[in-house]
Tab-separated table of C-alpha atoms in Angstrom:
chain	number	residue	atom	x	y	z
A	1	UNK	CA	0.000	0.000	0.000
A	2	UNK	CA	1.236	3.282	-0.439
A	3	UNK	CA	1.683	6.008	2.023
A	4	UNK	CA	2.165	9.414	-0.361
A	5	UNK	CA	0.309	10.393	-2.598
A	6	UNK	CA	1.462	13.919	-4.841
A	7	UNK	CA	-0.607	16.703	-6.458
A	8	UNK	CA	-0.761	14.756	-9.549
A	9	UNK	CA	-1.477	11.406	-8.623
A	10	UNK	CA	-4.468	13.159	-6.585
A	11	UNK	CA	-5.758	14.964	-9.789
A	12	UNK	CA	-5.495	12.060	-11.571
A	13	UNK	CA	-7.255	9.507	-9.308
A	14	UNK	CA	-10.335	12.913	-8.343
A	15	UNK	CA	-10.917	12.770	-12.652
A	16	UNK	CA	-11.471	8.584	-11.797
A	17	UNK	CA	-13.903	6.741	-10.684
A	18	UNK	CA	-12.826	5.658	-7.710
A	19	UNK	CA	-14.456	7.844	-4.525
A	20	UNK	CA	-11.676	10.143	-3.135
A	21	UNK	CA	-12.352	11.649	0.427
A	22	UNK	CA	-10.225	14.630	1.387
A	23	UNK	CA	-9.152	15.220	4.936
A	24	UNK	CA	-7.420	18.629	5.793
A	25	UNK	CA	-5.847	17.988	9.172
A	26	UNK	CA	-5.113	22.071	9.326
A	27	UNK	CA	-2.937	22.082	12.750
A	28	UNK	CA	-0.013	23.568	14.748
A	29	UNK	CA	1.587	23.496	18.066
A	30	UNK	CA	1.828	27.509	17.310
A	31	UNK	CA	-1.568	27.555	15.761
A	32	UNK	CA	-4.063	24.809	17.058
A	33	UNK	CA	-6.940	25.891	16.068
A	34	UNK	CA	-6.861	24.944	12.191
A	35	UNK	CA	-10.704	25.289	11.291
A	36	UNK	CA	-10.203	29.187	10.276
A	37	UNK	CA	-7.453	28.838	7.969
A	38	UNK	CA	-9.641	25.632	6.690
A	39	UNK	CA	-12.385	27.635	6.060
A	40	UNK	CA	-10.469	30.784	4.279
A	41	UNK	CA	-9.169	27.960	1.166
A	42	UNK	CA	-8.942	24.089	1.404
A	43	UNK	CA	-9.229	21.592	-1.205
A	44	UNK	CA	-12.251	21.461	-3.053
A	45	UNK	CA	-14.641	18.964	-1.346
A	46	UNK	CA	-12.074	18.556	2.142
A	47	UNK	CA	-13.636	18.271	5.007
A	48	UNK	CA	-11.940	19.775	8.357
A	49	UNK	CA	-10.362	17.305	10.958
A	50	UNK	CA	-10.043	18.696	14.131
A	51	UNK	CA	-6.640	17.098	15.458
A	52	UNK	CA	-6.712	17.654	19.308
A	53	UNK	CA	-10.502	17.023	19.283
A	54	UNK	CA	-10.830	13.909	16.813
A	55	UNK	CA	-7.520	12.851	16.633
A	56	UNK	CA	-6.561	12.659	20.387
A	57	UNK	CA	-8.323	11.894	23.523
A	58	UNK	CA	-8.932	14.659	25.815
A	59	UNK	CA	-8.839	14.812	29.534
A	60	UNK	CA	-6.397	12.233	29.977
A	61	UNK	CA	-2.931	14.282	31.144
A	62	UNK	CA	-1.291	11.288	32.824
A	63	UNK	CA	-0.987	9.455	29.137
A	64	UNK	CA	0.633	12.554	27.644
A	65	UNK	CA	-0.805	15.502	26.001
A	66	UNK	CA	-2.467	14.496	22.737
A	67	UNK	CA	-3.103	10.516	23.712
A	68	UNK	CA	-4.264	8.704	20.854
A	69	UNK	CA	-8.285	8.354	20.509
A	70	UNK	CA	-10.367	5.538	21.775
A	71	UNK	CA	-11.483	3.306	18.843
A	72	UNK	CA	-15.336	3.775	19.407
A	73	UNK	CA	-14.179	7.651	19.082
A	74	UNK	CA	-11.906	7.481	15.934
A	75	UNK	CA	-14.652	5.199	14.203
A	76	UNK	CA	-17.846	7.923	15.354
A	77	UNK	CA	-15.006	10.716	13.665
A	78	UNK	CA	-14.396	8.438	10.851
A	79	UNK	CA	-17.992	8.421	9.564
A	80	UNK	CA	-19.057	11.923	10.178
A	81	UNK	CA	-15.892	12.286	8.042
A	82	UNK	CA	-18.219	10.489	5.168
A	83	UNK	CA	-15.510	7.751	4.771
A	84	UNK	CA	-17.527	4.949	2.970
A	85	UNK	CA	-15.549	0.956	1.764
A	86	UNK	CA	-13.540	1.844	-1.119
A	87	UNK	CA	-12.453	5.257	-0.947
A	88	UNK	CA	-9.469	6.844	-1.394
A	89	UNK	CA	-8.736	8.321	1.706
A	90	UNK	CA	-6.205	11.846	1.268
A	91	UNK	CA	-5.179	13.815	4.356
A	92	UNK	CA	-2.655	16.792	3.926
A	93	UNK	CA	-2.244	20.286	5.921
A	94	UNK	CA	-0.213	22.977	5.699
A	95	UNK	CA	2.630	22.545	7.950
A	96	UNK	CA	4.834	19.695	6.389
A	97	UNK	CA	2.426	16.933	6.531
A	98	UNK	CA	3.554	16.682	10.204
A	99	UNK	CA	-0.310	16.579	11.255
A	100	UNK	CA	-1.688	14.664	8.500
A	101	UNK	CA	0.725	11.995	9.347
A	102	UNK	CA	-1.166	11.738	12.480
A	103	UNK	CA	-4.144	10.620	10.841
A	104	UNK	CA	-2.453	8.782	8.213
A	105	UNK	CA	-0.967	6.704	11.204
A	106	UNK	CA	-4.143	6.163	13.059
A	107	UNK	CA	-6.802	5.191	10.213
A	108	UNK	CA	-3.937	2.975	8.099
A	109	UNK	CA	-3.488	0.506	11.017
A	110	UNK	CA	-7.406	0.333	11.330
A	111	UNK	CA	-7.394	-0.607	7.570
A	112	UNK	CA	-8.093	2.735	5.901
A	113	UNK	CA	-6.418	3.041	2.388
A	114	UNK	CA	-5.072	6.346	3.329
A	115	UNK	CA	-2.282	8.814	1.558
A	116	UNK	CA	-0.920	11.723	2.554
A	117	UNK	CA	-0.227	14.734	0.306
A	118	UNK	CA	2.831	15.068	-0.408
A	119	UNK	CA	4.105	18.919	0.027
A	120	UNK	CA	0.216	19.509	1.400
A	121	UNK	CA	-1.912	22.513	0.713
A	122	UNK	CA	1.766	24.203	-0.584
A	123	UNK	CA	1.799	21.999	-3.258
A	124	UNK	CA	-1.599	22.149	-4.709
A	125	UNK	CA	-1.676	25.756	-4.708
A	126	UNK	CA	1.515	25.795	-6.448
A	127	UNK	CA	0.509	23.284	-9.246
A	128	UNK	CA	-2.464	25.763	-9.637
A	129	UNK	CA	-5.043	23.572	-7.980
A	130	UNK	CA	-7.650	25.402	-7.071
A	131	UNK	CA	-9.036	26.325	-3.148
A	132	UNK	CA	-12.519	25.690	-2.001
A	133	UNK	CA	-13.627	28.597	1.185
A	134	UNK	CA	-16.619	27.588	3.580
A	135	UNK	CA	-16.793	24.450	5.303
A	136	UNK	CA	-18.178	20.787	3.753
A	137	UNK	CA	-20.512	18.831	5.784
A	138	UNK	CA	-20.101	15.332	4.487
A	139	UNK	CA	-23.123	12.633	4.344
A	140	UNK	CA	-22.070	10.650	7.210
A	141	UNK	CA	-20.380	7.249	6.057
A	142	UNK	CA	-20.369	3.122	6.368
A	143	UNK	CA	-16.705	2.548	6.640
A	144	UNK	CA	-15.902	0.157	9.555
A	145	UNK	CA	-12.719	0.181	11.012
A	146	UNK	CA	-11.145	-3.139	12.098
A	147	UNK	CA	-9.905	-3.397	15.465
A	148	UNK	CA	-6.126	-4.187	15.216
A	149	UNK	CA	-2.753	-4.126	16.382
A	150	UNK	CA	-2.100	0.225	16.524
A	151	UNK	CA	1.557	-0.241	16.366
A	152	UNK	CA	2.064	1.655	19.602
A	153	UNK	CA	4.118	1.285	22.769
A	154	UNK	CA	3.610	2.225	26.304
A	155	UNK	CA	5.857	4.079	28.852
A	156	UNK	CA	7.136	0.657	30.420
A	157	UNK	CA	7.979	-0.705	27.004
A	158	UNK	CA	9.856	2.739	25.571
A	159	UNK	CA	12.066	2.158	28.821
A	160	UNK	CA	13.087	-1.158	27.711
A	161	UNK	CA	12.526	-0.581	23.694
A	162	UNK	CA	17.006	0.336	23.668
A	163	UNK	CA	17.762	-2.951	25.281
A	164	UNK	CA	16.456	-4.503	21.631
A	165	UNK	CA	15.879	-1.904	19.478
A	166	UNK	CA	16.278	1.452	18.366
A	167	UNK	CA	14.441	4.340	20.242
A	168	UNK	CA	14.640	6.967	18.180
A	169	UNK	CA	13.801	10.873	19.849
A	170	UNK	CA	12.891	12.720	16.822
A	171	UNK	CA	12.926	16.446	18.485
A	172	UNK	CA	15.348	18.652	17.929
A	173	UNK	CA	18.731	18.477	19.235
A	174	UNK	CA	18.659	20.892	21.344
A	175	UNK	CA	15.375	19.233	23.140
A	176	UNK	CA	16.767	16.176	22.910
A	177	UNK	CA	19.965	16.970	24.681
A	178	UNK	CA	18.072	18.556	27.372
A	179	UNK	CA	19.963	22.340	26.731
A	180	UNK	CA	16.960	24.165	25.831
A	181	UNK	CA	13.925	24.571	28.585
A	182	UNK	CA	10.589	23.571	26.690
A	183	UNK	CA	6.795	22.888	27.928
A	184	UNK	CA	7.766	20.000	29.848
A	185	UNK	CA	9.024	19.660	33.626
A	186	UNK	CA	12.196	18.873	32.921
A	187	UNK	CA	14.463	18.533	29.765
A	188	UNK	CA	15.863	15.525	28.556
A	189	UNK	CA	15.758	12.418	26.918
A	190	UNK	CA	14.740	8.765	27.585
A	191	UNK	CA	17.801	7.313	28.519
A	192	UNK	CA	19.103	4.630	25.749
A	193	UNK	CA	17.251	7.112	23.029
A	194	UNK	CA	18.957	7.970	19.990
A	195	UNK	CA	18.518	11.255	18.096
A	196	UNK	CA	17.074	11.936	14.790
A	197	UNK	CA	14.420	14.978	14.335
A	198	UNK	CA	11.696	14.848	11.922
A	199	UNK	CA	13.266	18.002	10.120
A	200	UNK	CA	15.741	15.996	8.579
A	201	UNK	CA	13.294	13.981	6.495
A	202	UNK	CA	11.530	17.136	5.483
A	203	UNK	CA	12.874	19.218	2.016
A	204	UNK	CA	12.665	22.899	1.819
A	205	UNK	CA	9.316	22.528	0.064
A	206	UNK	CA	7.577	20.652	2.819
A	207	UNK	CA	7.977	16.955	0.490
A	208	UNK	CA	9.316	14.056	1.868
A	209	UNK	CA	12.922	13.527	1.006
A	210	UNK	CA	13.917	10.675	-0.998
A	211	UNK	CA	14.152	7.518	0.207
A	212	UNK	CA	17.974	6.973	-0.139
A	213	UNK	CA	18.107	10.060	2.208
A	214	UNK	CA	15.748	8.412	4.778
A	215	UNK	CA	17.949	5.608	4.762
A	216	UNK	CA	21.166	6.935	4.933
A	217	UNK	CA	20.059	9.115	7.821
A	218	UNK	CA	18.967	5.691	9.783
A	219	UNK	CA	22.102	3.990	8.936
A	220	UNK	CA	23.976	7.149	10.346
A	221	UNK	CA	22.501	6.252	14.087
A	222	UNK	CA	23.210	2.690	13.064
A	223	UNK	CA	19.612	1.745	11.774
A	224	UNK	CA	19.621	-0.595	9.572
A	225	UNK	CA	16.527	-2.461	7.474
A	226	UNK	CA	15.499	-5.711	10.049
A	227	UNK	CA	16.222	-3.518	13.301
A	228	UNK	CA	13.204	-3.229	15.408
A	229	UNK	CA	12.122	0.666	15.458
A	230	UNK	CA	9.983	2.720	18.259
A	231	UNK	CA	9.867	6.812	18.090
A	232	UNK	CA	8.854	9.514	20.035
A	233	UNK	CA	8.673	13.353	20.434
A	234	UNK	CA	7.719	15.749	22.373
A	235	UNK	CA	3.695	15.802	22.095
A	236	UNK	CA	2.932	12.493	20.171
A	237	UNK	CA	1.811	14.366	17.691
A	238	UNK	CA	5.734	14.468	15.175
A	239	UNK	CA	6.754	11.070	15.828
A	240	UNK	CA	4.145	10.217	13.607
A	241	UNK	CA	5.820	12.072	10.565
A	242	UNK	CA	8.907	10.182	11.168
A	243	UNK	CA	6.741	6.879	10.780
A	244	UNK	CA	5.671	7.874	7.871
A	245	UNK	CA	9.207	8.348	6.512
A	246	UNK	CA	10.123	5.338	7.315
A	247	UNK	CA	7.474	3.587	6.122
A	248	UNK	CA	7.749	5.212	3.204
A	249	UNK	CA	11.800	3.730	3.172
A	250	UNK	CA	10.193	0.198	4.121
A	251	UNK	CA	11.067	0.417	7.706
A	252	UNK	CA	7.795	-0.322	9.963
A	253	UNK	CA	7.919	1.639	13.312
A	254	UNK	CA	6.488	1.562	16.429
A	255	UNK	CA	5.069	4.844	18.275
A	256	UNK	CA	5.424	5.492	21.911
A	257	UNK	CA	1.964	8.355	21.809
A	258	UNK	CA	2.746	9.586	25.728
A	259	UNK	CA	6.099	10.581	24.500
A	260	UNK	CA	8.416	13.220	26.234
A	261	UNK	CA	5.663	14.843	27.832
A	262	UNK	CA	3.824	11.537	29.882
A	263	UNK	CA	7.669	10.704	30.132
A	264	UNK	CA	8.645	13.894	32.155
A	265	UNK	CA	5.374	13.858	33.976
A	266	UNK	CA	5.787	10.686	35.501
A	267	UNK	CA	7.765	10.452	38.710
A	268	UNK	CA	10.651	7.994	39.013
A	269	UNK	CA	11.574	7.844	35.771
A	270	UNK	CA	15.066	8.610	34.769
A	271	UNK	CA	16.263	11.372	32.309
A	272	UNK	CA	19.280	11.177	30.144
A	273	UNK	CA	21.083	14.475	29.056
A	274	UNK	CA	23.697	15.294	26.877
A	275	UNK	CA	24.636	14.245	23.139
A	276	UNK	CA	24.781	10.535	23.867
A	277	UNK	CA	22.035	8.244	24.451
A	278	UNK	CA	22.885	7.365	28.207
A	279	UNK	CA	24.962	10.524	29.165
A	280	UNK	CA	24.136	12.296	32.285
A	281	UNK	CA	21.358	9.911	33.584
A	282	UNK	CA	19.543	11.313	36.448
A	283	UNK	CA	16.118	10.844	38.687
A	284	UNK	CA	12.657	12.892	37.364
């Protein structure tokens, strides 16, 4: 199955027969609240995803702070989304596919042919595609989701994940070595964790980069294809990006949803700090 779809695959399979559904998954850590922007231009026919309300589960704190939706939830989103058996499912934004990636990664595990946009709203206004303003109010639809294995791993298992795996922290460096203060309670990293932000799979233009790039980045940390894979960030909400890039490279990875901020939260656990996975351990 593939996991990207670009502006002119998209035209191409919208002139087919084929159903396409659109999903604009307009979000930000700077900007949460995507529905304005969605409703000033979106892709003809998108409907609006509302990321912290659809695509996380509120009122939880203790699991992190976007923990991933209950599957009753995602499947009452899913059909007032209109998503009906045999659609083409699309979801793109406008901030490096890094939130579209979240519901690429949630609906594909529940069976959902789903793509992402490669280079998002960016790249369909720049291929002249036109924009859509208001908002769409689809027919509610049939698609059932199956309940399966959501490829995710808990705060017990990320502590253990290094002894047989690779962790991967995809934040920035300077989050990841603990130098900068962010949101959090206290800076750091999971100790065992090896660095590799999401940025560096992103081009200038918001695309994915290459595959051989993907690749030679992993094999940099010492990731290799057969070596079990778990990520994390700081929200949840980037590490999925970074699962799409290596899915995209043919590497399946895990996602640990709490992430840096259930990890920080949660007393006794240890922090690592420094450039190295295990430098400067110390108590939460």
């Amino acid at each position: 199955m593939s996991h990207l779809i670009d502006v002119s695959e998209l035209q191409a399979a919208l002139d087919a027969d084929r159903p396409v559904r659109l999903l604009d998954v307009r979000w930000r850590l700077d900007e949460p609240e995507g529905r304005l922007p969605y409703l000033a231009g979106h892709l003809p026919g998108a409907v609006f995803v509302d990321l912290e309300g659809e695509l996380s589960q509120r009122g939880h704190p203790e699991l992190g702070r976007y923990p991933l939706p209950e599957l009753a939830d995602l499947q009452t989103s899913v059909h007032h989304w209109g998503l009906n058996p045999g659609d083409l499912v699309v979801a793109y934004d406008d901030n490096d596919s890094v939130a579209a990636a979240r519901a690429w990664w949630l609906l594909r595990r529940r069976g959902v042919d789903i793509r992402v946009l490669d280079g998002g709203l960016r790249a369909w206004i720049a291929a002249g595609g036109l924009v859509q303003s208001g908002d769409v109010v689809a027919r509610p639809g049939a698609l059932e989701l199956t309940d399966a294995d959501p490829g995710v791993i808990d705060i017990h298992e990320a502590a253990q994940f290094p002894h047989h795996g690779a962790l991967i922290d995809v934040r920035s460096p300077q989050h990841y070595r603990g130098s900068v203060p962010g949101t959090d309670p206290i800076a750091g990293h999971i100790p065992g964790a090896i660095n590799l932000p999401t940025l560096s799979h992103i081009a200038p233009d918001g695309r994915l980069r290459p595959v051989e790039t993907i690749l030679v980045n992993l094999a940099a940390i010492g990731v290799t294809p057969g070596v079990p894979v778990a990520v994390y960030c700081g929200a949840g909400i980037a590490s999925a990006h970074s699962a799409l890039a290596f899915a995209v490279a043919g590497i399946d990875a895990l996602i640990y949803p709490g992430s840096w901020s259930q990890w920080s939260r949660t007393r006794g656990r240890p922090v690592a700090r420094g450039r190295t996975p295990d430098q400067l351990v110390v108590g939460s």
